[in-house]
Amino acid sequence: MAPSSKGKVASDHVKAFNVAVTEYKSKACEKALAEIDKILAVLAKISDSSIFSPSNPDAFSLLLNCQYLLSYLDHKANTVWGVVGLLTTLCSQDPAVTKLLRTRLELLPICAKLLHSLPSTTQARTLKLLQLLKLVVDGVIITRREAYLTSLLADLSSFLSDSTPDLSSLSLFILCCLCRGNYISTKLLLSTLPPPTITALFSTPNTTPSDQLISEMLCYFMTRVQLSSYPPSPAKVNSYLPKLMDVFCSSYVADDISLMSLLISFLSSLSSDTEYRSILAQQDCLPSLQQLLVVADFSDEFSLSTSSHLFTFLTTLITTYHTDNVQLFDVVLKVVLARLDAKPFNKVASALGLVKTLVQNMDFSSMTDAVARNLKFQLDQLLPSLLATFLDRRSSTKLSSRSKTDQVSTELDREAMASCLECLQLLQVVASVPLKGWGQAVGETVKANKMVMAYRGYTDILKELVDRARLTTEFFTLAIMLGEVENSWGKVVVELLGDKDRIQLVAEILRQENMEGSFMKKALTILNKTDSPETMFGVEKQDEAVGGDVEDQAVIPEQLARIDSLMEGVTEALGKMEVEQVVGEVMQLATVRRGQEKQQLAYMMEALGAADARVAAQNTALVEREEQVRALERVVMELVVRLGANKEELGDIRAQHGDLSREADCTRDKLGKELGEAKSQLEELQTEKVVLVEKYGRYKDQVVRLTEDLKQYKDNQEQLEVKLKQEMRGREELVVTVSKREDRLKKKEKQLDEEMSARERAEKENDDLRKQCASLETLSKRQEQALSKKEKLLQESQEETKEMRRVQDAIFNLSKARGSAAC
């Protein structure tokens, strides 16, 4: 790859390309195309993107010639695809080139024509062209039915079902960009896509997460065309956040600027939709934000566009979803400080905007002192970096080596200008925090003398009057805020308010059209502190005292020369003549008249000079008026085009509204009939209610009587249960006694067995034992008789208990039946 330092050699190649294309325009031949191909191969290896900046006239001519080659060459020519590859590289390196190709050079219709001419077999070239279209189509605005849209949408739709994943992915992305915020193209796409394809988009999952999310975004943009009577599903809306985070992280790692821009635009569309915003505002995005901040990397050779899109996406997330700003601030500040420490230092507008949004969203009134001190400590670390950012005027664009002078006046680019404005606005937000010591800390850390020197340097290198006015207004606002708490800034305020040129720059804000309301409010606040601010808007009137009388007395210069020569001849002749005294008086009178005529002639010359200046001023005013008229005509043309698109959209919305109104009328009639039926049913129910109330009164009396009977039965049951428990206790005691006696009998049986074995030795003892056994048998018989009597009594008590339970159940069933009949 060619080194970027050889700017002269690279610019020579650019000029050589322009010359070769010019020769081809004059005489088309294969030799000229071969020369163009060679130069394209060299241009593709140039790494210094500043050579192709649109501000460079040679680079602009190169882009214009590329557009010519794509327009007039056939798709079979290799030169076309060399140009496509070069433009793809340039668009990926510089967003300004992409914007120029999209808006001024109208590259999208040319690419659509080239895509339509490609055969289906050339997938490699189709893929190459779609990669260029992916970059060009980002941010396109379509306000009318363009001729190329039909073929472009049809070709892209045919690629959706292609077996090649890259073709389908790129086609899906391009269709999503075309439908983003463009009603005409979205409506045309809906009429182009067949119903099965639309159904597949809504229902069929894709292979990759990015394609799946892009498909859902395309479905969202298509559903916005039709009025929907159903609210969005909260589960569906809540599922967007993890998908957005995954796809954005992968695109950030791959430096896919187009995909990141599409995600940011989609999230902004969701936040601007009232139905979706209420659901998104309830979802917590703090874990997702912390995960995304871990991915941030600002090591060597990081992409400025990628980092800018990262901070823009974070800002959009914070303003859309719910999050804890105080807890998130620590992590965000570390990432922002890491970005401020990486070069270039003066292209950090999105990072500073993120910090400004966080501070603005914090509620300092309900914040504890410990949390406030911690936040102040963290912001104190940020203030020196903000000062260094504002003081750094070096542009990241490298100066071309072709400059012949050593002192080159560098111009401040748009990104650096935006960073300066964001830096001043962030300092204003921090200084306006309603806590003690915050404004004073900003005034002491941000040195007034250094800031004033940097501000004057910026105003010297800025060319646009509006940019100088914006910067002056922001700097004035910051100086006034800090001047109230710090003396050095107070002196700066006095000095600036005494400079009429600076005040005129502030007043210029109010003269501009389409100026933001925040700038106008700040400008009015500044002018309110000056003496006689109304004099800043006075119109300088030219002196028109020189009227038609002076113009009528105008003398031609040739006549004046003849008069002067005649007077000199007469003077010489009179000097030689001898005349009387009367003639001397006459000559004296002529001399006096001559002096008066010369004086009058001098006045006439001054009047003519003033008239010439007035005519020149009027011509300048006419030129400016013509430019204004041309600008007004362009605006009117754009408005007419948008009016046509808006009329078509309004017509569709009215038709949809008519259908929904008819459906609502049918629903209203149906509900009215149902309401009448419900009222008749209600009257019947009220009649039945009266009858049921009477029955309820009767049943209530019966329930009272039954309740009293039930209470009496319950008391009887309790008494019986007490008696039953006593009898059961006595039975248990009897069983225990019998068991003890049985144990004793068993022991005695053992003794009898022993005695039987020793009968021969103790016959007398056996006799005694027999007697005892006889007595015991009689005793056991008596006990068995007593037990049988007890069992009979127990059975009688159980039968009586069962009878009482049956009576209780009958009473309960009777009360239950009466209660159900009463209901």
Coordinates of N, CA and C in Angstrom, one line a residue, residues 349-483:
A349 N -17.4 15.3 20.1 CA -18.7 16.0 20.3 C -19.7 15.0 20.9
S350 N -19.7 13.8 20.3 CA -20.7 12.8 20.8 C -20.4 12.3 22.2
A351 N -19.1 12.2 22.6 CA -18.8 11.8 24.0 C -19.2 12.9 25.0
L352 N -18.9 14.1 24.7 CA -19.3 15.2 25.6 C -20.8 15.4 25.6
G353 N -21.5 15.1 24.5 CA -23.0 15.1 24.5 C -23.6 14.1 25.5
L354 N -22.9 12.9 25.5 CA -23.3 11.8 26.4 C -23.2 12.3 27.9
V355 N -22.1 12.9 28.3 CA -21.9 13.3 29.6 C -23.0 14.5 30.0
K356 N -23.2 15.4 29.0 CA -24.1 16.5 29.2 C -25.5 15.9 29.4
T357 N -25.9 14.9 28.7 CA -27.2 14.3 28.8 C -27.4 13.7 30.2
L358 N -26.3 13.0 30.7 CA -26.4 12.3 32.0 C -26.6 13.3 33.1
V359 N -25.8 14.4 33.0 CA -25.8 15.4 34.1 C -27.2 16.1 34.1
Q360 N -27.7 16.4 32.9 CA -29.0 17.0 32.8 C -30.2 16.2 33.3
N361 N -30.0 14.8 33.2 CA -31.1 13.9 33.6 C -31.0 13.6 35.1
M362 N -30.0 14.1 35.8 CA -29.9 13.8 37.2 C -30.8 14.7 38.1
D363 N -31.3 14.2 39.1 CA -32.2 15.0 40.1 C -31.3 15.3 41.3
F364 N -30.8 16.5 41.3 CA -29.9 17.0 42.3 C -30.7 17.4 43.6
S365 N -32.0 17.6 43.5 CA -32.7 18.0 44.7 C -32.9 16.9 45.7
S366 N -33.0 15.7 45.2 CA -33.2 14.5 46.1 C -31.9 13.7 46.3
M367 N -30.8 14.3 45.9 CA -29.5 13.6 46.0 C -28.9 13.8 47.4
T368 N -28.3 12.8 48.0 CA -27.7 12.9 49.3 C -26.3 13.6 49.1
D369 N -25.8 14.1 50.3 CA -24.6 14.9 50.2 C -23.4 14.0 49.8
A370 N -23.4 12.8 50.3 CA -22.3 11.9 49.9 C -22.3 11.6 48.4
V371 N -23.4 11.4 47.8 CA -23.5 11.1 46.4 C -23.1 12.4 45.6
A372 N -23.5 13.5 46.1 CA -23.2 14.8 45.4 C -21.7 15.1 45.5
R373 N -21.1 14.8 46.6 CA -19.6 15.0 46.7 C -18.8 14.0 45.8
N374 N -19.3 12.8 45.7 CA -18.7 11.8 44.8 C -18.8 12.3 43.4
L375 N -20.0 12.8 43.0 CA -20.1 13.3 41.6 C -19.2 14.5 41.4
K376 N -19.1 15.4 42.3 CA -18.3 16.5 42.1 C -16.8 16.1 42.0
F377 N -16.4 15.1 42.8 CA -15.0 14.6 42.7 C -14.7 14.0 41.3
Q378 N -15.7 13.3 40.8 CA -15.5 12.8 39.4 C -15.5 13.8 38.3
L379 N -16.4 14.8 38.5 CA -16.4 15.9 37.5 C -15.2 16.8 37.6
D380 N -14.6 16.9 38.7 CA -13.3 17.6 38.8 C -12.2 17.0 38.0
Q381 N -12.3 15.7 37.9 CA -11.3 15.0 37.0 C -11.6 15.3 35.6
L382 N -12.8 15.6 35.2 CA -13.1 15.8 33.8 C -12.8 17.2 33.3
L383 N -12.8 18.2 34.2 CA -12.7 19.6 33.8 C -11.3 19.9 33.2
P384 N -10.2 19.4 33.7 CA -8.9 19.6 32.9 C -8.9 19.1 31.5
S385 N -9.6 17.9 31.3 CA -9.7 17.4 30.0 C -10.5 18.2 29.1
L386 N -11.6 18.8 29.6 CA -12.4 19.7 28.8 C -11.6 21.0 28.4
L387 N -10.9 21.5 29.4 CA -10.0 22.7 29.0 C -9.0 22.3 27.9
A388 N -8.4 21.1 28.0 CA -7.4 20.7 27.0 C -8.1 20.5 25.6
T389 N -9.3 20.0 25.7 CA -10.1 19.8 24.4 C -10.4 21.1 23.8
F390 N -10.8 22.1 24.5 CA -11.2 23.4 23.9 C -9.9 24.1 23.4
L391 N -8.8 23.9 24.1 CA -7.6 24.6 23.7 C -6.9 24.0 22.5
D392 N -7.2 22.7 22.2 CA -6.6 22.0 21.1 C -7.2 22.4 19.7
R393 N -6.5 23.2 18.9 CA -7.1 23.6 17.6 C -6.5 22.8 16.5
R394 N -5.7 21.8 16.8 CA -5.0 21.1 15.7 C -6.0 20.2 15.1
S395 N -6.1 20.2 13.7 CA -7.0 19.3 13.0 C -6.3 18.0 12.7
S396 N -7.1 17.0 12.8 CA -6.6 15.6 12.5 C -6.2 15.4 11.1
T397 N -6.7 16.3 10.2 CA -6.4 16.1 8.8 C -5.0 16.6 8.5
K398 N -4.2 15.8 7.9 CA -2.9 16.1 7.6 C -2.8 17.1 6.4
L399 N -1.8 18.0 6.6 CA -1.6 19.0 5.5 C -0.9 18.4 4.4
S400 N -1.3 18.8 3.2 CA -0.7 18.2 2.0 C 0.7 18.8 1.8
S401 N 1.6 17.9 1.3 CA 3.0 18.3 1.2 C 3.2 19.3 0.0
R402 N 2.0 19.5 -0.8 CA 2.2 20.4 -1.9 C 2.2 21.9 -1.5
S403 N 1.9 22.2 -0.3 CA 1.8 23.6 0.1 C 3.2 24.2 0.0
K404 N 3.3 25.3 -0.6 CA 4.6 26.0 -0.8 C 5.0 26.9 0.3
T405 N 4.0 27.4 1.1 CA 4.3 28.3 2.2 C 4.4 27.6 3.4
D406 N 5.2 28.1 4.4 CA 5.4 27.4 5.6 C 4.3 27.7 6.6
Q407 N 3.7 28.9 6.5 CA 2.6 29.3 7.4 C 1.3 29.0 6.7
V408 N 0.5 28.1 7.1 CA -0.7 27.7 6.5 C -1.8 27.9 7.5
S409 N -2.8 28.6 7.1 CA -4.0 28.9 8.0 C -4.9 27.7 7.9
T410 N -4.9 27.0 9.0 CA -5.8 25.8 9.0 C -7.2 26.2 9.3
E411 N -8.1 25.5 8.6 CA -9.5 25.7 8.8 C -10.1 24.7 9.8
L412 N -11.0 25.2 10.7 CA -11.6 24.3 11.7 C -12.7 23.5 11.0
D413 N -12.6 22.2 11.0 CA -13.6 21.4 10.4 C -14.9 21.3 11.3
R414 N -15.9 20.7 10.7 CA -17.2 20.7 11.3 C -17.2 19.9 12.6
E415 N -16.5 18.8 12.6 CA -16.5 17.9 13.8 C -15.8 18.7 15.0
A416 N -14.7 19.4 14.7 CA -14.0 20.1 15.7 C -14.8 21.3 16.2
M417 N -15.6 21.9 15.3 CA -16.5 23.0 15.7 C -17.6 22.5 16.6
A418 N -18.1 21.3 16.3 CA -19.2 20.7 17.1 C -18.6 20.3 18.5
S419 N -17.3 19.9 18.5 CA -16.7 19.5 19.8 C -16.5 20.8 20.7
C420 N -16.2 21.9 20.1 CA -16.0 23.1 20.9 C -17.4 23.5 21.5
L421 N -18.4 23.5 20.6 CA -19.7 23.9 21.1 C -20.2 23.0 22.3
E422 N -20.0 21.6 22.1 CA -20.4 20.7 23.1 C -19.6 20.9 24.4
C423 N -18.3 21.2 24.2 CA -17.5 21.5 25.4 C -18.0 22.7 26.2
L424 N -18.3 23.7 25.5 CA -18.9 24.9 26.2 C -20.2 24.6 26.8
Q425 N -21.1 23.9 26.1 CA -22.4 23.6 26.7 C -22.3 22.7 27.9
L426 N -21.3 21.7 27.9 CA -21.1 20.8 29.0 C -20.6 21.6 30.2
L427 N -19.7 22.6 30.0 CA -19.3 23.4 31.1 C -20.4 24.3 31.6
Q428 N -21.3 24.7 30.8 CA -22.5 25.5 31.2 C -23.4 24.6 32.1
V429 N -23.6 23.4 31.7 CA -24.5 22.5 32.4 C -23.9 22.2 33.8
V430 N -22.6 21.9 33.9 CA -21.9 21.6 35.1 C -21.9 22.9 36.0
A431 N -21.7 24.0 35.4 CA -21.7 25.3 36.3 C -23.1 25.6 36.8
S432 N -24.1 25.2 36.1 CA -25.5 25.5 36.5 C -26.1 24.5 37.5
V433 N -25.3 23.5 37.9 CA -25.8 22.6 38.9 C -26.2 23.3 40.2
P434 N -27.4 23.1 40.7 CA -27.8 23.9 41.9 C -27.3 23.3 43.2
L435 N -25.9 23.2 43.2 CA -25.3 22.7 44.5 C -24.1 23.7 44.7
K436 N -23.8 23.8 46.0 CA -22.8 24.7 46.4 C -21.4 24.3 45.9
G437 N -20.6 25.2 45.3 CA -19.3 25.0 44.9 C -19.0 24.5 43.5
W438 N -20.1 24.1 42.8 CA -19.9 23.5 41.5 C -19.5 24.6 40.5
G439 N -20.2 25.7 40.4 CA -19.8 26.8 39.5 C -18.5 27.4 39.8
Q440 N -18.1 27.5 41.1 CA -16.8 28.0 41.5 C -15.7 27.1 41.1
A441 N -15.9 25.8 41.2 CA -14.9 24.8 40.8 C -14.7 24.9 39.3
V442 N -15.7 25.1 38.5 CA -15.6 25.2 37.0 C -14.8 26.5 36.7
G443 N -15.1 27.6 37.4 CA -14.4 28.9 37.1 C -13.0 28.8 37.5
E444 N -12.6 28.1 38.6 CA -11.2 28.1 39.0 C -10.4 27.1 38.1
T445 N -11.0 26.0 37.7 CA -10.3 25.0 36.9 C -10.1 25.4 35.4
V446 N -11.2 26.0 34.9 CA -11.2 26.4 33.5 C -10.6 27.9 33.5
K447 N -9.4 28.0 33.1 CA -8.7 29.4 33.2 C -9.3 30.3 32.2
A448 N -9.6 31.5 32.7 CA -10.3 32.5 31.8 C -9.4 33.0 30.7
N449 N -8.1 33.3 31.0 CA -7.2 33.8 30.0 C -7.0 32.8 28.9
K450 N -6.8 31.6 29.2 CA -6.6 30.6 28.2 C -7.8 30.4 27.3
M451 N -9.0 30.3 27.9 CA -10.2 30.2 27.2 C -10.4 31.3 26.2
V452 N -10.1 32.6 26.7 CA -10.3 33.7 25.8 C -9.4 33.7 24.6
M453 N -8.1 33.3 24.9 CA -7.2 33.2 23.8 C -7.6 32.2 22.8
A454 N -8.1 31.0 23.3 CA -8.5 30.0 22.4 C -9.8 30.4 21.6
Y455 N -10.7 31.1 22.3 CA -11.9 31.6 21.6 C -11.5 32.6 20.5
R456 N -10.6 33.5 20.7 CA -10.2 34.5 19.7 C -9.6 33.7 18.5
G457 N -8.8 32.7 18.8 CA -8.1 32.0 17.8 C -9.2 31.2 16.9
Y458 N -10.2 30.7 17.5 CA -11.2 30.0 16.8 C -12.0 31.0 15.9
T459 N -12.3 32.2 16.4 CA -13.1 33.2 15.6 C -12.2 33.7 14.4
D460 N -10.9 33.6 14.6 CA -10.0 34.1 13.5 C -10.0 33.1 12.3
I461 N -10.0 31.8 12.6 CA -9.9 30.8 11.6 C -11.3 30.3 11.0
L462 N -12.3 30.6 11.7 CA -13.7 30.3 11.2 C -14.1 31.2 10.1
K463 N -14.5 30.6 9.0 CA -14.9 31.4 7.8 C -16.4 31.7 7.8
E464 N -17.2 30.8 8.2 CA -18.7 31.0 8.2 C -19.1 32.0 9.4
L465 N -19.9 32.9 9.0 CA -20.4 33.9 10.0 C -21.3 33.2 11.0
V466 N -22.1 32.3 10.6 CA -23.0 31.6 11.5 C -22.2 30.8 12.5
D467 N -21.1 30.1 12.1 CA -20.3 29.4 13.1 C -19.6 30.3 14.1
R468 N -19.2 31.5 13.7 CA -18.6 32.4 14.6 C -19.7 32.9 15.6
A469 N -20.9 33.1 15.1 CA -22.0 33.6 15.9 C -22.3 32.5 17.0
R470 N -22.4 31.3 16.6 CA -22.7 30.2 17.5 C -21.7 30.1 18.6
L471 N -20.4 30.1 18.2 CA -19.3 30.0 19.2 C -19.3 31.2 20.1
T472 N -19.5 32.4 19.6 CA -19.5 33.6 20.4 C -20.7 33.5 21.4
T473 N -21.8 33.1 21.0 CA -23.0 33.0 21.9 C -22.7 32.0 23.0
E474 N -22.2 30.9 22.7 CA -21.9 29.9 23.8 C -20.9 30.4 24.7
F475 N -19.8 31.0 24.2 CA -18.7 31.5 25.0 C -19.2 32.6 25.9
F476 N -20.0 33.5 25.4 CA -20.6 34.6 26.2 C -21.5 34.0 27.3
T477 N -22.3 33.0 27.0 CA -23.1 32.4 28.0 C -22.3 31.8 29.2
L478 N -21.3 31.0 28.8 CA -20.4 30.5 29.8 C -19.7 31.5 30.6
A479 N -19.2 32.6 30.0 CA -18.5 33.6 30.7 C -19.4 34.3 31.7
I480 N -20.7 34.6 31.3 CA -21.6 35.3 32.2 C -21.9 34.4 33.4
M481 N -22.1 33.1 33.2 CA -22.4 32.2 34.3 C -21.2 32.1 35.3
L482 N -20.0 32.0 34.7 CA -18.8 31.9 35.6 C -18.4 33.2 36.2
G483 N -18.8 34.3 35.5 CA -18.4 35.7 36.0 C -19.1 36.0 37.3

